[in-house]
């Protein structure tokens, strides 16, 4: 079992966490015309990188979303941050 | 030297101390250029090369494998072969694969140990029985030999299951495909390798593709750990590493890579002669010819390129197995491993153009592409040789995500592989 760091609750059992998405994708502006290509890219394309990755995760216990940095090969956790950078609680890892 | 496998040759070699066998394939040096390069020496890549040479007469072909052939998922899976998928497009594709498998030992002169021992997916409630009936009807319309079993029908085929009425997941019946079963994974890989090699294909191991050379929007070759190799038609069958290749060549894929785990126990006397899956427990199991219980469950929940197991899934799967067949709780585990699988949003494969001219894909099989090795190779070979889709592969084109024409087989491939 691995411990993942929730920026709000600290290190917790990996079973309490859920992978949500790749960060940095911008939802196309739905008030204008969107091409099928742009919409499909937004919905489906993933970087799926091998090595260091940044991902949005949810800690299911406190229901907070946050950004976790980890290595997708070694599974080492490299950091975890709240989504809103303005919050003082930076990286519990 | 003996090249053909037969009872007579086996007997003869037995008398001669087995010294007359020829290696099953050569280990040639890569040539500077080929007509076609296939990246990935798993089942799909080797089958692609075999059908290119066999069906299309394209023999100046290289298969490039970064490790040893079959060292990826083709040598790590739990070998379930079946075609009981829901949508007509999938049923047609997977059933062609089962039909190719049925003739493969003879065609390749290599015993792939196809054992059509049947495969059942249990239903644990009245509601699940109704859904199972709905699915069985759809499959029968698609021409698949799927049938609905009641509790007694299940008991007849697999009496060791937990039929206790007080069980956490009582058995109400099952969906059953009689032509489903298992095959020997290494034999499928080695059989296709030997078949392709005999038709002139160069199988080049320990040759990792490190870059894809794109000139004027089309592929012209690859950079590898054994030098540059040129070809203007390239097929990519690298499973869990499909996104890594996409980054090299500059296209994007709707794929997440995950670890999928499997287990094998110490050998037992024969106790189970069919494949059983329980959606409730999240576990499926069969017994190998050596007697080991071969079992597994669902995907890991964490995207990963770490090719090894971990405890949370292990607990779910083993807990599920010991509830499904209580007497198995005494059995000792022998081995436990993982493979990196390429999962698409609709759990269906991607076959066809990549977006970079000359580079074609056979990927996205996720947790269930062992059963599809013959057909995946057949389809990729067709596109590489003719430049056009085979009718059966067209619905699986990458463009389905843009057209919104997904083929959602999540139900057929969640825990069942
Ligand atoms: C635990 C487990 C259980 C499974 N159970 C089943 C099952 O019961 N039934 C079923 O139908 N399917 C099952 N599957 C899925 C099945 O194993 C795969 O879908 C199938 O084997 C994929 O075959 P492939 O040839 O595409 O990939 P692989 O066999 O993985 O081959 C890809 C090859 O590409 C090579 N490669 C990658 N990158 C490069 C590079 N840059 N250069 C050169 N070579 C490269 C790799 O080394 C690898 O050998 C299971 C998978 C796992 C992991
Ligand atoms: Zn938390």
XYZ file of N, CA and C in Angstrom, chain B residues 138-286:
447
model
N -28.761 -9.980 -27.914
C -28.034 -9.121 -28.859
C -26.888 -9.899 -29.503
N -26.186 -10.683 -28.696
C -25.051 -11.440 -29.235
C -25.518 -12.494 -30.218
N -26.644 -13.149 -29.901
C -27.147 -14.171 -30.830
C -27.526 -13.542 -32.159
N -28.103 -12.333 -32.101
C -28.430 -11.645 -33.353
C -27.153 -11.338 -34.133
N -26.070 -11.079 -33.399
C -24.779 -10.845 -34.056
C -24.124 -12.140 -34.532
N -24.776 -13.278 -34.302
C -24.226 -14.554 -34.762
C -23.217 -15.180 -33.809
N -23.212 -14.739 -32.546
C -22.260 -15.305 -31.570
C -22.962 -16.409 -30.776
N -22.237 -17.503 -30.484
C -22.829 -18.652 -29.801
C -22.930 -18.413 -28.293
N -23.621 -17.352 -27.929
C -23.767 -17.015 -26.521
C -25.085 -17.602 -26.028
N -25.115 -18.061 -24.790
C -26.379 -18.569 -24.254
C -26.522 -18.235 -22.776
N -27.777 -18.308 -22.327
C -28.060 -17.982 -20.940
C -28.167 -19.288 -20.150
N -27.460 -19.374 -19.027
C -27.558 -20.558 -18.174
C -28.303 -20.193 -16.897
N -29.096 -21.128 -16.356
C -29.669 -20.901 -15.036
C -28.715 -21.495 -13.986
N -29.104 -21.431 -12.724
C -28.199 -21.888 -11.664
C -27.758 -23.336 -11.906
N -28.712 -24.186 -12.296
C -28.366 -25.601 -12.501
C -27.388 -25.761 -13.654
N -27.592 -24.944 -14.690
C -26.683 -24.978 -15.845
C -25.260 -24.618 -15.437
N -25.144 -23.639 -14.549
C -23.817 -23.232 -14.065
C -23.221 -24.349 -13.212
N -24.063 -24.929 -12.342
C -23.582 -25.975 -11.436
C -23.025 -27.168 -12.213
N -23.680 -27.489 -13.323
C -23.233 -28.623 -14.127
C -21.826 -28.382 -14.675
N -21.560 -27.148 -15.092
C -20.271 -26.852 -15.722
C -19.173 -26.549 -14.699
N -19.559 -25.984 -13.559
C -18.539 -25.585 -12.575
C -19.041 -25.836 -11.167
N -19.100 -27.126 -10.774
C -19.692 -27.460 -9.471
C -18.918 -26.914 -8.272
N -17.676 -26.526 -8.445
C -16.909 -26.054 -7.276
C -17.218 -24.619 -6.882
N -18.029 -23.908 -7.664
C -18.340 -22.522 -7.295
C -19.179 -22.491 -6.025
N -19.258 -21.313 -5.434
C -19.998 -21.133 -4.190
C -21.500 -20.978 -4.486
N -22.257 -22.086 -4.339
C -23.701 -22.054 -4.611
C -24.526 -21.822 -3.349
N -23.853 -21.509 -2.270
C -24.541 -21.239 -1.020
C -25.554 -20.098 -1.214
N -26.791 -20.321 -0.777
C -27.826 -19.295 -0.996
C -27.550 -18.047 -0.154
N -26.780 -18.245 0.900
C -26.450 -17.101 1.748
C -25.173 -16.394 1.315
N -24.634 -16.795 0.168
C -23.366 -16.202 -0.284
C -23.531 -14.706 -0.531
N -22.426 -13.980 -0.394
C -22.457 -12.535 -0.639
C -22.975 -12.262 -2.058
N -22.539 -13.061 -3.025
C -23.021 -12.942 -4.402
C -23.589 -14.287 -4.855
N -24.862 -14.542 -4.587
C -25.458 -15.829 -4.965
C -25.481 -15.984 -6.486
N -25.422 -17.224 -6.948
C -25.362 -17.465 -8.396
C -26.768 -17.702 -8.951
N -27.248 -16.764 -9.751
C -28.564 -16.908 -10.376
C -28.474 -17.528 -11.756
N -27.321 -17.452 -12.357
C -27.137 -18.003 -13.700
C -25.898 -17.402 -14.313
N -25.788 -17.476 -15.631
C -24.595 -16.951 -16.301
C -24.843 -16.769 -17.785
N -24.030 -15.909 -18.363
C -23.916 -15.786 -19.813
C -22.780 -16.710 -20.207
N -22.965 -17.516 -21.230
C -21.964 -18.535 -21.523
C -21.659 -18.598 -23.008
N -20.389 -18.578 -23.354
C -20.001 -18.823 -24.750
C -19.169 -20.094 -24.821
N -19.719 -21.108 -25.485
C -19.060 -22.414 -25.554
C -17.772 -22.404 -26.355
N -17.678 -21.528 -27.374
C -16.449 -21.469 -28.179
C -15.362 -20.642 -27.498
N -15.718 -19.996 -26.397
C -14.698 -19.260 -25.645
C -13.745 -20.235 -24.973
N -12.633 -19.716 -24.449
C -11.697 -20.596 -23.763
C -10.354 -19.928 -23.591
N -9.302 -20.710 -23.729
C -7.952 -20.180 -23.551
C -7.031 -20.709 -24.652
N -5.874 -20.075 -24.793
C -4.825 -20.573 -25.694
C -3.506 -20.289 -25.012
N -2.472 -20.921 -25.487
C -1.148 -20.735 -24.865
C -0.524 -19.447 -25.418
N -0.322 -18.419 -24.538
C 0.101 -17.109 -25.066
C 1.468 -17.135 -25.743
N 2.452 -17.762 -25.108
C 3.784 -17.791 -25.725
C 3.757 -18.494 -27.075
N 2.940 -19.549 -27.150
C 2.882 -20.311 -28.398
C 2.311 -19.450 -29.525
N 1.349 -18.580 -29.198
C 0.778 -17.709 -30.228
C 1.868 -16.765 -30.756
N 2.637 -16.193 -29.824
C 3.716 -15.276 -30.210
C 4.772 -16.020 -31.025
N 5.235 -17.141 -30.497
C 6.320 -17.864 -31.158
C 5.860 -18.475 -32.489
N 4.610 -18.925 -32.525
C 4.073 -19.495 -33.760
C 4.023 -18.455 -34.872
N 3.533 -17.253 -34.556
C 3.492 -16.194 -35.568
C 4.912 -15.765 -35.955
N 5.828 -15.737 -34.969
C 7.205 -15.344 -35.258
C 7.832 -16.339 -36.230
N 7.643 -17.605 -35.955
C 8.241 -18.639 -36.807
C 7.622 -18.599 -38.201
N 6.273 -18.403 -38.227
C 5.584 -18.333 -39.514
C 6.071 -17.143 -40.332
N 6.225 -15.986 -39.691
C 6.656 -14.784 -40.403
C 8.104 -14.938 -40.877
N 8.950 -15.454 -39.992
C 10.360 -15.643 -40.324
C 10.526 -16.540 -41.550
N 9.744 -17.592 -41.605
C 9.837 -18.514 -42.744
C 9.437 -17.876 -44.049
N 8.601 -16.823 -43.970
C 8.187 -16.140 -45.191
C 9.126 -14.982 -45.519
N 10.213 -14.845 -44.729
C 11.237 -13.859 -45.067
C 11.270 -12.625 -44.189
N 10.362 -12.538 -43.227
C 10.324 -11.363 -42.347
C 11.541 -11.370 -41.405
N 12.162 -10.207 -41.215
C 13.263 -10.082 -40.250
C 12.697 -9.705 -38.886
N 12.913 -10.559 -37.897
C 12.491 -10.241 -36.534
C 13.724 -9.743 -35.791
N 13.691 -8.468 -35.397
C 14.877 -7.856 -34.813
C 14.596 -7.494 -33.362
N 15.224 -8.259 -32.466
C 14.982 -8.061 -31.040
C 16.035 -7.135 -30.445
N 15.783 -6.667 -29.234
C 16.669 -5.708 -28.571
C 16.949 -4.510 -29.457
N 15.915 -4.025 -30.090
C 16.017 -2.907 -31.018
C 14.879 -1.946 -30.695
N 15.188 -0.940 -29.882
C 14.141 -0.009 -29.452
C 14.023 1.159 -30.418
N 12.817 1.462 -30.822
C 12.591 2.651 -31.637
C 12.652 3.859 -30.708
N 13.593 4.776 -31.012
C 13.780 5.946 -30.148
C 13.239 7.218 -30.781
N 12.990 7.177 -32.085
C 12.384 8.328 -32.739
C 11.755 7.877 -34.052
N 10.735 8.629 -34.450
C 10.100 8.346 -35.735
C 10.488 9.479 -36.673
N 11.017 9.126 -37.837
C 11.480 10.165 -38.767
C 10.319 10.565 -39.678
N 9.934 11.841 -39.569
C 8.820 12.354 -40.381
C 9.395 13.444 -41.277
N 9.220 13.290 -42.594
C 9.721 14.290 -43.543
C 8.578 14.728 -44.436
N 8.312 16.032 -44.448
C 7.224 16.561 -45.263
C 5.887 15.950 -44.900
N 5.681 15.717 -43.602
C 4.385 15.221 -43.152
C 4.192 13.718 -43.284
N 5.207 13.014 -43.816
C 5.031 11.556 -43.869
C 6.232 10.814 -43.290
N 6.006 9.602 -42.839
C 7.102 8.854 -42.226
C 8.052 8.339 -43.293
N 9.345 8.342 -42.950
C 10.321 7.780 -43.873
C 11.232 6.774 -43.169
N 11.029 6.607 -41.867
C 11.858 5.636 -41.162
C 11.821 5.842 -39.668
N 12.701 5.105 -38.984
C 12.781 5.232 -37.534
C 14.241 5.251 -37.095
N 14.496 5.943 -35.983
C 15.796 5.850 -35.337
C 15.671 4.773 -34.273
N 16.671 3.898 -34.191
C 16.600 2.830 -33.196
C 17.928 2.710 -32.469
N 17.928 1.898 -31.414
C 19.165 1.643 -30.678
C 20.149 0.830 -31.520
N 19.692 0.344 -32.677
C 20.602 -0.365 -33.583
C 20.731 0.390 -34.909
N 20.569 1.698 -34.838
C 20.775 2.530 -36.030
C 19.469 2.917 -36.713
N 19.637 3.712 -37.764
C 18.466 4.215 -38.479
C 17.974 3.156 -39.468
N 16.683 2.977 -39.540
C 16.109 2.020 -40.482
C 14.998 2.730 -41.248
N 15.033 2.605 -42.570
C 14.083 3.347 -43.396
C 12.927 2.486 -43.895
N 11.762 3.087 -43.997
C 10.601 2.469 -44.643
C 9.567 3.571 -44.756
N 8.762 3.556 -45.810
C 7.755 4.609 -45.883
C 6.363 4.114 -45.501
N 6.300 2.871 -45.063
C 5.066 2.380 -44.436
C 5.445 1.756 -43.096
N 4.821 2.246 -42.044
C 5.156 1.771 -40.701
C 3.878 1.439 -39.945
N 3.897 0.286 -39.296
C 2.771 -0.096 -38.444
C 3.223 -0.044 -36.991
N 2.390 0.505 -36.126
C 2.751 0.605 -34.712
C 1.821 -0.278 -33.897
N 2.398 -1.262 -33.213
C 1.613 -2.158 -32.359
C 2.352 -2.281 -31.032
N 2.385 -1.172 -30.276
C 3.195 -1.131 -29.062
C 2.358 -1.056 -27.785
N 1.057 -1.332 -27.887
C 0.174 -1.471 -26.729
C 0.345 -0.333 -25.716
N 0.786 -0.661 -24.487
C 0.872 0.322 -23.407
C 1.774 1.507 -23.712
N 2.645 1.376 -24.707
C 3.558 2.472 -25.052
C 3.093 3.254 -26.282
N 1.827 3.123 -26.635
C 1.317 3.813 -27.827
C 1.455 5.323 -27.715
N 1.221 5.876 -26.517
C 1.327 7.332 -26.360
C 2.773 7.793 -26.459
N 3.702 6.950 -26.003
C 5.123 7.305 -26.079
C 5.530 7.428 -27.549
N 5.055 6.504 -28.360
C 5.343 6.551 -29.793
C 4.659 7.754 -30.450
N 3.442 8.041 -29.981
C 2.708 9.189 -30.525
C 3.472 10.491 -30.274
N 4.094 10.617 -29.088
C 4.893 11.810 -28.792
C 6.071 11.918 -29.759
N 6.679 10.767 -30.086
C 7.824 10.789 -31.008
C 7.403 11.270 -32.394
N 6.246 10.781 -32.859
C 5.861 11.043 -34.243
C 4.989 12.289 -34.379
N 4.430 12.771 -33.259
C 3.675 14.000 -33.311
C 2.187 13.850 -33.599
N 1.568 12.769 -33.136
C 0.103 12.694 -33.175
C -0.393 12.467 -31.757
N -1.703 12.624 -31.555
C -2.235 12.475 -30.201
C -3.240 11.334 -30.160
N -3.317 10.694 -29.023
C -4.207 9.547 -28.885
C -5.090 9.697 -27.654
N -6.291 9.142 -27.707
C -7.165 9.159 -26.537
C -6.908 7.938 -25.663
N -5.696 7.811 -25.174
C -5.322 6.573 -24.459
C -4.733 6.891 -23.087
N -5.118 6.105 -22.110
C -4.439 6.100 -20.818
C -3.762 4.738 -20.645
N -2.552 4.735 -20.116
C -1.882 3.468 -19.827
C -2.078 3.118 -18.353
N -2.430 1.892 -18.121
C -2.650 1.401 -16.757
C -1.944 0.067 -16.585
N -1.641 -0.271 -15.333
C -1.182 -1.629 -15.060
C -2.400 -2.529 -14.905
N -2.304 -3.718 -15.464
C -3.319 -4.753 -15.239
C -2.574 -5.948 -14.661
N -3.107 -6.492 -13.565
C -2.379 -7.531 -12.841
C -2.975 -8.923 -13.062
N -2.148 -9.921 -12.872
C -2.623 -11.298 -12.941
C -1.840 -12.159 -11.962
N -2.353 -13.342 -11.718
C -1.839 -14.222 -10.667
C -1.860 -15.661 -11.156
N -0.929 -16.459 -10.656
C -1.021 -17.898 -10.895
C -0.665 -18.623 -9.606
N -1.406 -19.696 -9.335
C -1.213 -20.439 -8.084
C -0.343 -21.656 -8.323
N -0.006 -22.331 -7.233
C 0.654 -23.638 -7.345
C -0.272 -24.574 -8.132
N 0.313 -25.602 -8.779
C -0.534 -26.511 -9.560
C -1.422 -27.389 -8.667
N -2.656 -27.596 -9.128
C -3.604 -28.465 -8.418
C -4.065 -29.556 -9.369
N -4.680 -30.608 -8.813
C -5.376 -31.592 -9.654
C -6.476 -30.850 -10.407
N -6.930 -31.367 -11.552
C -7.982 -30.665 -12.314
C -9.247 -30.468 -11.482
N -9.689 -29.204 -11.355
C -10.906 -28.913 -10.606
C -11.855 -27.998 -11.361
N -11.354 -27.375 -12.426
C -12.172 -26.371 -13.105
C -11.848 -26.447 -14.596
N -12.826 -26.856 -15.418
C -12.506 -26.997 -16.838
C -13.261 -26.000 -17.714
N -13.528 -24.832 -17.146
C -14.113 -23.759 -17.935
C -13.566 -22.447 -17.373
N -13.826 -21.333 -18.046
C -13.381 -20.036 -17.520
C -14.580 -19.392 -16.821
N -14.390 -18.916 -15.595
C -15.503 -18.318 -14.848
C -15.155 -16.903 -14.428
N -16.110 -16.010 -14.626
C -15.905 -14.627 -14.217
C -17.079 -14.186 -13.361
N -16.774 -13.507 -12.273
C -17.829 -12.955 -11.446
C -17.714 -11.430 -11.390
N -18.685 -10.727 -11.987
C -18.634 -9.263 -11.928
C -18.763 -8.768 -10.485
N -19.492 -9.489 -9.657
C -19.659 -9.081 -8.269
C -18.337 -9.090 -7.523
N -17.622 -10.180 -7.628
C -16.343 -10.302 -6.929
C -15.224 -9.555 -7.637
N -15.427 -9.269 -8.915
C -14.370 -8.602 -9.667
C -13.208 -9.533 -9.955
N -13.497 -10.798 -10.147
C -12.443 -11.798 -10.336
C -12.842 -12.792 -11.430
N -11.849 -13.261 -12.180
C -12.102 -14.357 -13.119
C -10.988 -15.377 -12.958
N -11.293 -16.627 -13.324
C -10.312 -17.690 -13.080
C -10.454 -18.820 -14.101
N -9.322 -19.405 -14.449
C -9.333 -20.640 -15.226
C -8.191 -21.494 -14.684
